[in-house]
Amino acid sequence: MKLSDLEKLSSDMSKTPLMPAIFFGHGSPMNAIELNEFSQTWRNIAKNIPTPNAILCISAHWETKGTQITAMEKPKTIHDFGGFPQALFDVQYPASGSADLVAETKKLVTLAHIEEDHQWGLDHGTWSVLNHLYPNADIPVVQLSLDYSKNEEHHYNIGAQLLELRKKGFLIIGSGNMVHNLGMIDWKNPDGGYAWADEANEMFKQKILSKDHKALFNYKELGQAAKLSIPSPEHYRPLMYILALQQEKENPSFFNDKAMMGSISMTGVIIS
């Protein structure tokens, strides 16, 4: 997405009372501390959307049995990875939590019993993106977990129940990757995707544009490219929450629409 497109998006959003809902392809944890084409776009997005009252993030990196929500006053920064430079481990994202957002989320979601969590914190699926969106960590942040025992339709339906949050100035973020197959990464090809990865990415985008959400939460029926792109669903499921929040007159916009290392798609989606 070009800067001119973001400025148009900002103008469009001034006409609606809804906060946008955004899916980020977060890719490598190194994006948290690198200023590159992806993280620069994240920064531009933050400059062109309303300042949220608080942020609810559904990250690929917090899976639980049942649904949980971070409910501590000061969530810790979790460095849930290995083999990266010390500079990445030194990053702290000291955002506060939000009791109001926790209470609102628990009230809205009736399809699952949401348990309050006081142990987790903010994992890199959350802070690697927010480190660029809101580098001062001055917006409260809450994470909602992914119940690994439920299917895509269940996650989609929970997402739909969060709509009222958008009306109250809360920003809902999904952080993962549409195409995410770590077992097939091509380290020699940092700026391109396998044919099947590009095929799946384009197919997912077309389904999003046509609002064929049912096909997307039944992705296993979309062929071999989709199966290769989603060998496990944790990076795909945050997308379901964001798509479920799309209203009839809203249209999706894509950004960072590019495959990396053969089998990772950085494609993001803004619903507004």
mmCIF file of C-alpha atoms in Angstrom:
data_model
loop_
_atom_site.group_PDB
_atom_site.id
_atom_site.type_symbol
_atom_site.label_atom_id
_atom_site.label_comp_id
_atom_site.label_asym_id
_atom_site.label_seq_id
_atom_site.Cartn_x
_atom_site.Cartn_y
_atom_site.Cartn_z
ATOM 1 C CA MET A 1 0.000 0.000 0.000
ATOM 2 C CA LYS A 2 1.416 3.377 -1.036
ATOM 3 C CA LEU A 3 1.429 6.416 1.239
ATOM 4 C CA SER A 4 -1.176 8.067 -1.003
ATOM 5 C CA ASP A 5 -3.428 5.045 -0.452
ATOM 6 C CA LEU A 6 -2.967 5.360 3.308
ATOM 7 C CA GLU A 7 -3.919 9.029 3.161
ATOM 8 C CA LYS A 8 -7.085 8.114 1.245
ATOM 9 C CA LEU A 9 -7.773 5.414 3.829
ATOM 10 C CA SER A 10 -7.438 8.020 6.583
ATOM 11 C CA SER A 11 -9.928 10.260 4.785
ATOM 12 C CA ASP A 12 -12.383 7.378 4.360
ATOM 13 C CA MET A 13 -12.138 6.417 8.027
ATOM 14 C CA SER A 14 -12.996 9.961 9.099
ATOM 15 C CA LYS A 15 -16.475 9.269 7.693
ATOM 16 C CA THR A 16 -17.139 6.191 9.830
ATOM 17 C CA PRO A 17 -17.460 5.790 13.620
ATOM 18 C CA LEU A 18 -15.714 2.405 13.483
ATOM 19 C CA MET A 19 -12.045 1.926 14.281
ATOM 20 C CA PRO A 20 -10.314 -0.132 11.599
ATOM 21 C CA ALA A 21 -9.484 -3.779 12.218
ATOM 22 C CA ILE A 22 -6.085 -4.875 10.932
ATOM 23 C CA PHE A 23 -4.320 -8.149 10.199
ATOM 24 C CA PHE A 24 -0.525 -7.891 10.134
ATOM 25 C CA GLY A 25 1.805 -10.387 8.507
ATOM 26 C CA HIS A 26 4.512 -10.065 11.156
ATOM 27 C CA GLY A 27 7.183 -12.346 9.651
ATOM 28 C CA SER A 28 10.588 -12.491 11.323
ATOM 29 C CA PRO A 29 10.988 -11.122 14.866
ATOM 30 C CA MET A 30 13.799 -8.982 13.433
ATOM 31 C CA ASN A 31 11.153 -6.759 11.866
ATOM 32 C CA ALA A 32 10.678 -5.395 15.389
ATOM 33 C CA ILE A 33 14.028 -3.582 15.300
ATOM 34 C CA GLU A 34 14.653 -3.150 11.582
ATOM 35 C CA LEU A 35 13.391 -0.234 9.543
ATOM 36 C CA ASN A 36 12.519 -1.946 6.269
ATOM 37 C CA GLU A 37 9.736 -1.863 3.695
ATOM 38 C CA PHE A 38 7.416 -3.772 6.018
ATOM 39 C CA SER A 39 8.008 -1.897 9.257
ATOM 40 C CA GLN A 40 7.943 1.470 7.472
ATOM 41 C CA THR A 41 4.468 0.639 6.171
ATOM 42 C CA TRP A 42 3.394 -0.264 9.717
ATOM 43 C CA ARG A 43 4.584 3.161 10.877
ATOM 44 C CA ASN A 44 2.680 4.880 8.092
ATOM 45 C CA ILE A 45 -0.497 3.011 8.977
ATOM 46 C CA ALA A 46 -0.340 4.233 12.572
ATOM 47 C CA LYS A 47 -0.030 7.815 11.336
ATOM 48 C CA ASN A 48 -3.151 7.469 9.210
ATOM 49 C CA ILE A 49 -5.644 5.852 11.570
ATOM 50 C CA PRO A 50 -7.332 7.330 14.647
ATOM 51 C CA THR A 51 -5.455 6.969 17.919
ATOM 52 C CA PRO A 52 -7.057 4.011 19.717
ATOM 53 C CA ASN A 53 -8.214 4.026 23.320
ATOM 54 C CA ALA A 54 -6.553 0.613 23.702
ATOM 55 C CA ILE A 55 -5.500 -2.327 21.541
ATOM 56 C CA LEU A 56 -6.742 -5.912 21.528
ATOM 57 C CA CYS A 57 -4.280 -8.218 19.772
ATOM 58 C CA ILE A 58 -4.823 -11.807 18.702
ATOM 59 C CA SER A 59 -1.335 -13.209 18.159
ATOM 60 C CA ALA A 60 -0.321 -16.469 16.512
ATOM 61 C CA HIS A 61 2.078 -17.037 19.395
ATOM 62 C CA TRP A 62 -0.370 -17.475 22.241
ATOM 63 C CA GLU A 63 -2.297 -20.740 22.008
ATOM 64 C CA THR A 64 -4.185 -22.108 24.992
ATOM 65 C CA LYS A 65 -6.798 -24.731 25.885
ATOM 66 C CA GLY A 66 -9.822 -22.520 26.206
ATOM 67 C CA THR A 67 -9.755 -18.761 25.642
ATOM 68 C CA GLN A 68 -7.725 -16.461 27.867
ATOM 69 C CA ILE A 69 -7.108 -12.719 28.065
ATOM 70 C CA THR A 70 -4.194 -10.866 29.617
ATOM 71 C CA ALA A 71 -5.554 -9.026 32.638
ATOM 72 C CA MET A 72 -2.455 -7.712 34.396
ATOM 73 C CA GLU A 73 -1.774 -4.000 34.929
ATOM 74 C CA LYS A 74 1.721 -4.185 33.401
ATOM 75 C CA PRO A 75 2.139 -7.103 30.954
ATOM 76 C CA LYS A 76 5.713 -8.273 30.572
ATOM 77 C CA THR A 77 7.549 -8.381 27.246
ATOM 78 C CA ILE A 78 8.011 -12.010 26.197
ATOM 79 C CA HIS A 79 11.002 -12.981 24.049
ATOM 80 C CA ASP A 80 9.566 -16.220 22.711
ATOM 81 C CA PHE A 81 12.274 -17.118 20.189
ATOM 82 C CA GLY A 82 15.916 -18.104 19.957
ATOM 83 C CA GLY A 83 18.968 -17.618 17.775
ATOM 84 C CA PHE A 84 18.587 -13.873 17.198
ATOM 85 C CA PRO A 85 20.931 -10.964 18.058
ATOM 86 C CA GLN A 86 21.051 -9.688 21.625
ATOM 87 C CA ALA A 87 19.562 -6.381 20.478
ATOM 88 C CA LEU A 88 16.251 -8.145 19.874
ATOM 89 C CA PHE A 89 16.245 -9.686 23.351
ATOM 90 C CA ASP A 90 16.965 -6.256 24.823
ATOM 91 C CA VAL A 91 13.702 -4.831 23.480
ATOM 92 C CA GLN A 92 11.105 -4.033 26.096
ATOM 93 C CA TYR A 93 7.582 -2.902 25.240
ATOM 94 C CA PRO A 94 6.248 -1.481 28.518
ATOM 95 C CA ALA A 95 2.629 -0.821 27.528
ATOM 96 C CA SER A 96 0.073 -0.981 30.297
ATOM 97 C CA GLY A 97 -2.881 -3.335 30.284
ATOM 98 C CA SER A 98 -6.512 -2.210 30.175
ATOM 99 C CA ALA A 99 -9.075 -3.385 32.702
ATOM 100 C CA ASP A 100 -11.793 -1.655 30.662
ATOM 101 C CA LEU A 101 -10.906 -3.537 27.491
ATOM 102 C CA VAL A 102 -10.734 -6.847 29.375
ATOM 103 C CA ALA A 103 -14.173 -6.261 30.872
ATOM 104 C CA GLU A 104 -15.696 -5.192 27.540
ATOM 105 C CA THR A 105 -14.257 -8.224 25.736
ATOM 106 C CA LYS A 106 -15.488 -10.672 28.364
ATOM 107 C CA LYS A 107 -18.942 -9.109 28.248
ATOM 108 C CA LEU A 108 -19.194 -9.298 24.453
ATOM 109 C CA VAL A 109 -17.946 -12.843 23.879
ATOM 110 C CA THR A 110 -20.636 -15.397 24.685
ATOM 111 C CA LEU A 111 -19.304 -18.249 22.539
ATOM 112 C CA ALA A 112 -16.445 -18.950 24.936
ATOM 113 C CA HIS A 113 -15.721 -18.532 28.614
ATOM 114 C CA ILE A 114 -12.781 -16.129 28.740
ATOM 115 C CA GLU A 115 -10.431 -16.685 31.646
ATOM 116 C CA GLU A 116 -8.276 -13.831 32.928
ATOM 117 C CA ASP A 117 -4.541 -14.507 32.674
ATOM 118 C CA HIS A 118 -1.897 -12.915 34.905
ATOM 119 C CA GLN A 119 1.174 -14.857 33.695
ATOM 120 C CA TRP A 120 1.588 -14.398 29.927
ATOM 121 C CA GLY A 121 2.226 -10.836 28.756
ATOM 122 C CA LEU A 122 2.969 -9.516 25.264
ATOM 123 C CA ASP A 123 4.639 -11.981 22.887
ATOM 124 C CA HIS A 124 6.570 -11.011 19.768
ATOM 125 C CA GLY A 125 3.539 -11.409 17.534
ATOM 126 C CA THR A 126 2.223 -8.359 19.355
ATOM 127 C CA TRP A 127 5.191 -6.183 20.265
ATOM 128 C CA SER A 128 7.194 -6.693 17.045
ATOM 129 C CA VAL A 129 4.395 -4.840 15.230
ATOM 130 C CA LEU A 130 3.476 -2.374 17.977
ATOM 131 C CA ASN A 131 7.111 -1.362 18.368
ATOM 132 C CA HIS A 132 6.647 0.449 15.053
ATOM 133 C CA LEU A 133 2.987 1.421 15.273
ATOM 134 C CA TYR A 134 3.264 2.983 18.715
ATOM 135 C CA PRO A 135 6.969 3.079 19.668
ATOM 136 C CA ASN A 136 6.305 5.006 22.878
ATOM 137 C CA ALA A 137 4.178 2.104 24.204
ATOM 138 C CA ASP A 138 1.665 4.705 25.354
ATOM 139 C CA ILE A 139 -1.473 2.840 24.220
ATOM 140 C CA PRO A 140 -2.772 0.115 26.578
ATOM 141 C CA VAL A 141 -2.531 -3.415 25.128
ATOM 142 C CA VAL A 142 -4.433 -6.625 25.859
ATOM 143 C CA GLN A 143 -3.907 -10.028 24.221
ATOM 144 C CA LEU A 144 -6.625 -12.578 23.498
ATOM 145 C CA SER A 145 -5.450 -16.170 23.136
ATOM 146 C CA LEU A 146 -6.202 -18.700 20.413
ATOM 147 C CA ASP A 147 -7.984 -21.827 21.645
ATOM 148 C CA TYR A 148 -6.052 -24.569 19.834
ATOM 149 C CA SER A 149 -8.883 -27.060 20.362
ATOM 150 C CA LYS A 150 -11.335 -25.079 18.195
ATOM 151 C CA ASN A 151 -11.597 -24.732 14.423
ATOM 152 C CA GLU A 152 -11.395 -21.686 12.147
ATOM 153 C CA GLU A 153 -15.154 -21.127 12.128
ATOM 154 C CA HIS A 154 -15.188 -20.906 15.918
ATOM 155 C CA HIS A 155 -12.434 -18.267 15.871
ATOM 156 C CA TYR A 156 -14.275 -16.374 13.146
ATOM 157 C CA ASN A 157 -17.488 -16.369 15.166
ATOM 158 C CA ILE A 158 -15.713 -15.060 18.269
ATOM 159 C CA GLY A 159 -14.215 -12.303 16.124
ATOM 160 C CA ALA A 160 -17.679 -11.258 14.972
ATOM 161 C CA GLN A 161 -18.728 -10.773 18.589
ATOM 162 C CA LEU A 162 -16.024 -8.131 19.093
ATOM 163 C CA LEU A 163 -17.598 -5.546 16.765
ATOM 164 C CA GLU A 164 -18.764 -3.304 19.601
ATOM 165 C CA LEU A 165 -15.117 -2.722 20.536
ATOM 166 C CA ARG A 166 -14.544 -0.971 17.214
ATOM 167 C CA LYS A 167 -17.449 1.367 17.978
ATOM 168 C CA LYS A 168 -15.836 2.312 21.294
ATOM 169 C CA GLY A 169 -12.458 3.309 19.886
ATOM 170 C CA PHE A 170 -10.565 0.075 20.459
ATOM 171 C CA LEU A 171 -8.162 -1.155 17.775
ATOM 172 C CA ILE A 172 -8.367 -4.891 17.066
ATOM 173 C CA ILE A 173 -5.236 -6.443 15.579
ATOM 174 C CA GLY A 174 -4.587 -9.947 14.294
ATOM 175 C CA SER A 175 -0.901 -10.854 13.971
ATOM 176 C CA GLY A 176 0.287 -13.903 12.047
ATOM 177 C CA ASN A 177 0.921 -14.763 8.384
ATOM 178 C CA MET A 178 -1.486 -15.914 5.669
ATOM 179 C CA VAL A 179 1.210 -18.175 4.260
ATOM 180 C CA HIS A 180 3.503 -19.624 6.937
ATOM 181 C CA ASN A 181 5.471 -22.813 6.365
ATOM 182 C CA LEU A 182 8.707 -22.677 8.374
ATOM 183 C CA GLY A 183 9.648 -26.199 7.333
ATOM 184 C CA MET A 184 10.000 -25.130 3.696
ATOM 185 C CA ILE A 185 11.809 -21.790 4.078
ATOM 186 C CA ASP A 186 14.289 -21.021 1.303
ATOM 187 C CA TRP A 187 17.056 -19.034 3.005
ATOM 188 C CA LYS A 188 18.639 -18.271 -0.382
ATOM 189 C CA ASN A 189 15.506 -16.518 -1.638
ATOM 190 C CA PRO A 190 14.780 -13.658 0.801
ATOM 191 C CA ASP A 191 12.573 -11.664 -1.585
ATOM 192 C CA GLY A 192 10.275 -14.145 -3.268
ATOM 193 C CA GLY A 193 7.829 -16.973 -2.823
ATOM 194 C CA TYR A 194 7.411 -20.470 -4.170
ATOM 195 C CA ALA A 195 4.786 -20.787 -6.897
ATOM 196 C CA TRP A 196 2.392 -22.470 -4.467
ATOM 197 C CA ALA A 197 2.892 -19.705 -1.890
ATOM 198 C CA ASP A 198 2.113 -16.993 -4.424
ATOM 199 C CA GLU A 199 -0.875 -18.991 -5.657
ATOM 200 C CA ALA A 200 -2.285 -19.356 -2.151
ATOM 201 C CA ASN A 201 -1.659 -15.729 -1.276
ATOM 202 C CA GLU A 202 -3.534 -14.551 -4.375
ATOM 203 C CA MET A 203 -6.340 -17.019 -3.754
ATOM 204 C CA PHE A 204 -6.752 -15.835 -0.163
ATOM 205 C CA LYS A 205 -6.820 -12.216 -1.325
ATOM 206 C CA GLN A 206 -9.488 -12.919 -3.925
ATOM 207 C CA LYS A 207 -11.629 -14.692 -1.331
ATOM 208 C CA ILE A 208 -11.218 -11.708 0.974
ATOM 209 C CA LEU A 209 -12.170 -9.257 -1.772
ATOM 210 C CA SER A 210 -15.252 -11.277 -2.670
ATOM 211 C CA LYS A 211 -16.160 -11.607 1.035
ATOM 212 C CA ASP A 212 -16.167 -15.392 0.692
ATOM 213 C CA HIS A 213 -15.209 -15.872 4.321
ATOM 214 C CA LYS A 214 -16.730 -19.324 4.545
ATOM 215 C CA ALA A 215 -14.230 -20.588 1.971
ATOM 216 C CA LEU A 216 -11.413 -19.100 4.031
ATOM 217 C CA PHE A 217 -12.319 -20.806 7.278
ATOM 218 C CA ASN A 218 -12.694 -24.009 5.264
ATOM 219 C CA TYR A 219 -9.227 -23.521 3.752
ATOM 220 C CA LYS A 220 -8.441 -27.242 3.711
ATOM 221 C CA GLU A 221 -10.885 -27.537 0.816
ATOM 222 C CA LEU A 222 -9.023 -24.933 -1.266
ATOM 223 C CA GLY A 223 -6.391 -27.290 -2.689
ATOM 224 C CA GLN A 224 -2.753 -28.216 -2.289
ATOM 225 C CA ALA A 225 -1.378 -24.659 -2.335
ATOM 226 C CA ALA A 226 -3.513 -23.749 0.665
ATOM 227 C CA LYS A 227 -2.514 -26.913 2.526
ATOM 228 C CA LEU A 228 1.186 -26.220 1.939
ATOM 229 C CA SER A 229 0.693 -22.635 3.099
ATOM 230 C CA ILE A 230 -1.026 -23.620 6.351
ATOM 231 C CA PRO A 231 0.640 -26.792 7.690
ATOM 232 C CA SER A 232 -0.542 -25.673 11.132
ATOM 233 C CA PRO A 233 -3.204 -23.008 11.619
ATOM 234 C CA GLU A 234 -1.909 -20.757 14.401
ATOM 235 C CA HIS A 235 -0.542 -18.045 12.068
ATOM 236 C CA TYR A 236 -3.674 -18.135 9.912
ATOM 237 C CA ARG A 237 -6.290 -17.973 12.646
ATOM 238 C CA PRO A 238 -5.758 -14.324 13.679
ATOM 239 C CA LEU A 239 -6.932 -13.415 10.167
ATOM 240 C CA MET A 240 -10.305 -15.011 10.932
ATOM 241 C CA TYR A 241 -10.948 -12.519 13.738
ATOM 242 C CA ILE A 242 -10.268 -9.537 11.490
ATOM 243 C CA LEU A 243 -12.362 -10.772 8.568
ATOM 244 C CA ALA A 244 -15.279 -11.491 10.888
ATOM 245 C CA LEU A 245 -15.347 -7.808 11.835
ATOM 246 C CA GLN A 246 -15.976 -6.620 8.270
ATOM 247 C CA GLN A 247 -19.294 -4.814 7.898
ATOM 248 C CA GLU A 248 -21.444 -4.732 4.761
ATOM 249 C CA LYS A 249 -20.217 -1.381 3.424
ATOM 250 C CA GLU A 250 -16.579 -1.891 4.377
ATOM 251 C CA ASN A 251 -13.893 -2.940 1.945
ATOM 252 C CA PRO A 252 -10.525 -4.592 2.602
ATOM 253 C CA SER A 253 -7.213 -2.999 1.656
ATOM 254 C CA PHE A 254 -3.940 -4.917 1.392
ATOM 255 C CA PHE A 255 -0.435 -3.842 2.360
ATOM 256 C CA ASN A 256 3.037 -5.433 2.427
ATOM 257 C CA ASP A 257 1.724 -7.819 -0.206
ATOM 258 C CA LYS A 258 4.888 -9.818 -0.723
ATOM 259 C CA ALA A 259 6.252 -13.315 -0.117
ATOM 260 C CA MET A 260 9.587 -13.864 1.637
ATOM 261 C CA MET A 261 11.975 -16.801 1.808
ATOM 262 C CA GLY A 262 9.766 -18.937 -0.362
ATOM 263 C CA SER A 263 7.102 -19.837 2.158
ATOM 264 C CA ILE A 264 6.169 -16.751 4.203
ATOM 265 C CA SER A 265 3.652 -14.118 3.100
ATOM 266 C CA MET A 266 3.868 -10.656 4.681
ATOM 267 C CA THR A 267 0.471 -9.622 3.303
ATOM 268 C CA GLY A 268 -1.637 -7.547 5.657
ATOM 269 C CA VAL A 269 -5.302 -6.557 5.534
ATOM 270 C CA ILE A 270 -7.071 -3.421 6.753
ATOM 271 C CA ILE A 271 -10.838 -3.535 7.238
ATOM 272 C CA SER A 272 -12.372 -0.059 7.302
#
